[in-house]
Coordinates of C-alpha atoms in Angstrom, one line a residue:
T607 CA -132.8 -139.1 93.0
S608 CA -134.0 -142.0 91.0
T609 CA -134.0 -145.5 92.4
A610 CA -134.3 -147.1 89.0
P611 CA -130.7 -148.5 88.8
V612 CA -131.0 -149.9 92.3
D613 CA -134.3 -151.4 91.5
E614 CA -132.9 -153.1 88.4
I615 CA -130.0 -154.4 90.3
L616 CA -132.2 -155.9 93.1
L617 CA -134.4 -157.4 90.3
S618 CA -131.4 -158.9 88.7
I619 CA -130.3 -160.7 91.8
E620 CA -132.6 -163.6 92.2
A621 CA -133.1 -165.0 95.8
P622 CA -133.1 -168.8 95.7
S623 CA -136.6 -170.2 96.1
S624 CA -135.2 -173.6 97.3
L625 CA -132.2 -175.0 98.7
S626 CA -129.8 -176.6 96.2
E627 CA -129.5 -180.3 95.9
S628 CA -125.9 -180.4 96.6
F629 CA -126.6 -178.6 99.9
L630 CA -129.4 -181.0 100.9
D631 CA -127.2 -184.0 99.9
Q632 CA -124.4 -182.7 102.1
C633 CA -127.0 -182.3 104.9
E634 CA -128.2 -185.9 104.4
N635 CA -124.4 -187.1 104.7
D636 CA -123.8 -185.0 107.8
I637 CA -126.9 -186.4 109.4
K638 CA -125.8 -190.0 108.6
Q639 CA -122.3 -189.3 110.1
L640 CA -123.8 -187.7 113.3
R641 CA -126.0 -190.7 113.7
L642 CA -123.0 -193.0 113.4
M643 CA -121.0 -190.9 115.9
K644 CA -124.0 -190.9 118.2
T645 CA -124.3 -194.8 118.0
D646 CA -120.7 -195.1 118.7
I647 CA -120.9 -192.9 121.7
L648 CA -123.9 -194.8 123.0
V649 CA -122.2 -198.2 122.7
S650 CA -119.0 -196.8 124.4
N651 CA -121.1 -195.4 127.2
G652 CA -122.9 -198.7 127.6
D653 CA -119.7 -200.7 127.6
L654 CA -118.1 -198.2 130.2
R655 CA -121.3 -198.5 132.4
S656 CA -121.1 -202.3 132.2
Q657 CA -117.6 -202.3 133.2
T658 CA -118.1 -199.9 136.1
Q659 CA -121.2 -201.9 137.3
I660 CA -119.1 -205.0 137.4
L661 CA -116.2 -203.5 139.1
A662 CA -118.5 -201.9 141.7
K663 CA -120.2 -205.3 142.2
E664 CA -116.9 -207.2 142.6
M665 CA -115.6 -204.6 145.1
H666 CA -118.9 -204.5 147.0
L667 CA -119.3 -201.0 146.5
R668 CA -122.6 -199.0 146.7
A669 CA -123.3 -195.7 144.9
R670 CA -122.2 -193.6 147.8
D671 CA -118.9 -195.7 148.1
V672 CA -118.2 -194.9 144.5
V673 CA -118.8 -191.1 145.1
S674 CA -116.6 -191.3 148.2
L675 CA -113.9 -193.0 146.0
V676 CA -114.1 -190.4 143.4
V677 CA -114.0 -187.5 145.9
H678 CA -111.0 -189.0 147.8
S679 CA -109.1 -190.0 144.6
T680 CA -109.6 -186.4 143.3
K681 CA -108.4 -184.7 146.6
K682 CA -105.4 -187.1 146.8
Q683 CA -104.3 -186.1 143.5
R684 CA -104.5 -182.4 144.7
R685 CA -106.8 -181.6 141.9
D686 CA -109.7 -179.2 142.2
F687 CA -113.2 -180.2 141.3
P688 CA -114.6 -178.6 137.9
S689 CA -116.8 -175.7 138.2
W690 CA -119.8 -177.7 136.9
W691 CA -119.2 -180.3 139.7
N692 CA -122.5 -180.9 141.5
P693 CA -122.5 -183.4 144.4
K694 CA -126.2 -184.3 143.8
V695 CA -125.8 -185.1 140.1
V696 CA -122.6 -187.1 140.9
D697 CA -124.7 -189.2 143.5
D698 CA -127.5 -189.7 141.1
V699 CA -125.2 -190.8 138.3
C700 CA -123.3 -193.3 140.6
H701 CA -126.5 -194.7 141.7
I702 CA -127.6 -195.2 138.1
V703 CA -124.3 -196.4 137.0
T704 CA -124.2 -199.1 140.0
S705 CA -127.8 -200.1 139.7
K706 CA -128.3 -203.5 137.9
D707 CA -131.4 -202.3 136.2
A708 CA -129.5 -199.3 134.7
V709 CA -129.7 -198.6 130.8

């Protein structure tokens, strides 16, 4: 059996030695869009954290109080906690959110 026809076919198919300009341009556009989305999310999260901090302060709530409020509210609505629920993480997040030095 001869491999000459297969070799000729393989030689006629050229693998690209570099990525196309249009592909790279699209990647750059996608990166810009993702950066904008990230900025929007960071701003939104910052606003929500600030609102939560103000509310906790006005209600004289500490981090543990916020955790208790969330747990009580969730149980009262007869909802189960998601499988990813971790009380230690919740406690840490509430502490960060209610801290005046939080970022």
